[in-house]
Each structure stands twice: as C-alpha cells, then as structure tokens.
C-alpha cells in the first residue's frame, strides 16, 4: 500500500510539473514530447487509475489536419476549436502524416 501511495504521489507531481512546463514553454515541451511521447502513451495504457489516465492524456500532443505539418496540438487546444455541438473526435493512426493523408481511409474521414 505504501509503494502504491508513493507511486501515485510521484505520478501526480510529475504530471503537474509537465503540465506547467507545457504552458510556460510550448516549444521546449514539444521537443520533450517528440523525444518521450512514447512513455506518456505507455503511462496511459499501464495505469489502472482513470484520473491518472486523464491527466496524462492532457500532456499528449498530436498532429491535426487543421494545422501545418509538424505542429502538435494538445487535446485541450483541439477541444477549444471544435464546432459548437460537436461531441466526437475522429482520429487516424499512421506511421507518418504523409501516409495518413494519402490513405483512402483518410478520404472517408474527411467527408
């Protein structure tokens, strides 16, 4: 029980620190995500605590079809520009943006 509590406290502090860094210096944080995003994604799938998943998810950055190539967007920024009444977010997973944009599945999502 003690180890679980220590893990939880450390996770929360690290997530809070990373969130502060993302707000203070977005360019530096983007570089961090490019280098370590895999570990953030791993944290989402490996934790059983839903609150931890949600707090880690806010740290992730993704490319958006509404942004230039190479620009990463967080979920909060994405949600701010959603159309009124829009409830769903559709995503497409591919090894690269170029492959995603040339895929026939992407054409179906654009409609």
Short mmCIF file of C-alpha atoms in Angstrom, two decimals:
data_model
loop_
_atom_site.label_atom_id
_atom_site.label_comp_id
_atom_site.label_asym_id
_atom_site.label_seq_id
_atom_site.Cartn_x
_atom_site.Cartn_y
_atom_site.Cartn_z
CA UNK A 1 0.00 0.00 0.00
CA UNK A 2 2.87 2.37 0.78
CA UNK A 3 4.54 1.77 -2.59
CA UNK A 4 1.21 2.44 -4.36
CA UNK A 5 0.80 5.71 -2.46
CA UNK A 6 4.37 6.83 -3.29
CA UNK A 7 3.79 5.93 -6.94
CA UNK A 8 0.57 7.94 -7.01
CA UNK A 9 2.13 11.00 -5.36
CA UNK A 10 5.14 10.94 -7.70
CA UNK A 11 2.95 10.47 -10.77
CA UNK A 12 0.75 13.40 -9.80
CA UNK A 13 3.74 15.66 -9.14
CA UNK A 14 5.41 14.74 -12.44
CA UNK A 15 2.17 15.26 -14.38
CA UNK A 16 1.65 18.65 -12.72
CA UNK A 17 5.26 19.65 -13.45
CA UNK A 18 4.97 18.62 -17.11
CA UNK A 19 1.66 20.48 -17.45
CA UNK A 20 3.30 23.63 -16.08
CA UNK A 21 6.22 23.21 -18.50
CA UNK A 22 3.81 22.80 -21.42
CA UNK A 23 2.15 26.13 -20.56
CA UNK A 24 5.38 28.03 -19.85
CA UNK A 25 7.47 26.94 -22.83
CA UNK A 26 5.42 25.16 -25.53
CA UNK A 27 8.37 24.81 -27.94
CA UNK A 28 10.57 23.13 -25.33
CA UNK A 29 7.66 20.90 -24.27
CA UNK A 30 7.01 19.92 -27.90
CA UNK A 31 10.62 18.74 -28.15
CA UNK A 32 10.14 16.78 -24.91
CA UNK A 33 7.02 15.10 -26.34
CA UNK A 34 8.82 14.25 -29.59
CA UNK A 35 11.56 12.55 -27.56
CA UNK A 36 9.45 10.98 -24.79
CA UNK A 37 5.86 10.80 -26.05
CA UNK A 38 6.09 7.02 -26.17
CA UNK A 39 6.45 6.91 -22.38
CA UNK A 40 3.46 9.20 -21.89
CA UNK A 41 1.34 6.93 -24.08
CA UNK A 42 2.64 3.90 -22.20
CA UNK A 43 1.60 5.58 -18.94
CA UNK A 44 -1.97 5.83 -20.18
CA UNK A 45 -2.24 2.14 -21.02
CA UNK A 46 -0.34 0.86 -17.98
CA UNK A 47 -2.18 2.71 -15.20
CA UNK A 48 -5.45 1.45 -13.80
CA UNK A 49 -6.43 4.82 -12.30
CA UNK A 50 -8.81 6.70 -14.61
CA UNK A 51 -7.86 10.08 -13.11
CA UNK A 52 -4.19 9.42 -13.90
CA UNK A 53 -5.11 8.44 -17.46
CA UNK A 54 -7.00 11.66 -17.98
CA UNK A 55 -4.25 13.83 -16.51
CA UNK A 56 -1.59 12.11 -18.65
CA UNK A 57 -3.81 12.43 -21.74
CA UNK A 58 -3.76 16.21 -21.34
CA UNK A 59 0.02 16.07 -21.76
CA UNK A 60 -0.07 14.26 -25.12
CA UNK A 61 0.34 16.15 -28.38
CA UNK A 62 -0.89 15.08 -31.81
CA UNK A 63 -0.81 16.37 -35.35
CA UNK A 64 -4.09 17.79 -36.58
CA UNK A 65 -5.31 18.06 -40.15
CA UNK A 66 -6.27 21.68 -39.37
CA UNK A 67 -2.65 22.58 -38.55
CA UNK A 68 0.51 22.67 -40.70
CA UNK A 69 2.61 19.53 -40.81
CA UNK A 70 4.85 19.17 -37.77
CA UNK A 71 2.64 21.27 -35.49
CA UNK A 72 1.48 19.30 -32.46
CA UNK A 73 -1.78 20.07 -30.66
CA UNK A 74 -2.96 19.08 -27.20
CA UNK A 75 -6.44 17.75 -26.55
CA UNK A 76 -7.49 20.89 -24.67
CA UNK A 77 -6.48 23.16 -27.57
CA UNK A 78 -8.22 20.84 -30.01
CA UNK A 79 -11.44 20.91 -27.99
CA UNK A 80 -11.40 24.72 -27.81
CA UNK A 81 -11.68 24.98 -31.57
CA UNK A 82 -14.35 22.29 -32.01
CA UNK A 83 -17.58 23.40 -33.63
CA UNK A 84 -20.49 24.12 -31.28
CA UNK A 85 -22.40 20.91 -30.70
CA UNK A 86 -19.55 18.68 -31.88
CA UNK A 87 -19.16 15.81 -29.42
CA UNK A 88 -16.93 13.35 -31.24
CA UNK A 89 -13.26 13.45 -32.15
CA UNK A 90 -12.21 11.25 -35.02
CA UNK A 91 -8.60 10.22 -35.32
CA UNK A 92 -6.46 8.32 -37.75
CA UNK A 93 -3.35 6.45 -36.70
CA UNK A 94 -0.47 6.06 -39.13
CA UNK A 95 3.34 5.90 -39.00
CA UNK A 96 3.60 9.33 -40.64
CA UNK A 97 1.38 12.23 -41.60
CA UNK A 98 2.22 11.75 -45.27
CA UNK A 99 0.99 8.14 -45.20
CA UNK A 100 -2.14 9.19 -43.32
CA UNK A 101 -3.04 11.92 -45.80
CA UNK A 102 -2.61 9.62 -48.80
CA UNK A 103 -4.67 6.81 -47.30
CA UNK A 104 -8.13 6.07 -48.73
CA UNK A 105 -9.40 5.82 -45.15
CA UNK A 106 -8.46 9.45 -44.57
CA UNK A 107 -10.62 10.47 -47.51
CA UNK A 108 -13.61 8.79 -45.85
CA UNK A 109 -12.92 10.62 -42.57
CA UNK A 110 -12.77 14.00 -44.32
CA UNK A 111 -16.37 13.66 -45.54
#
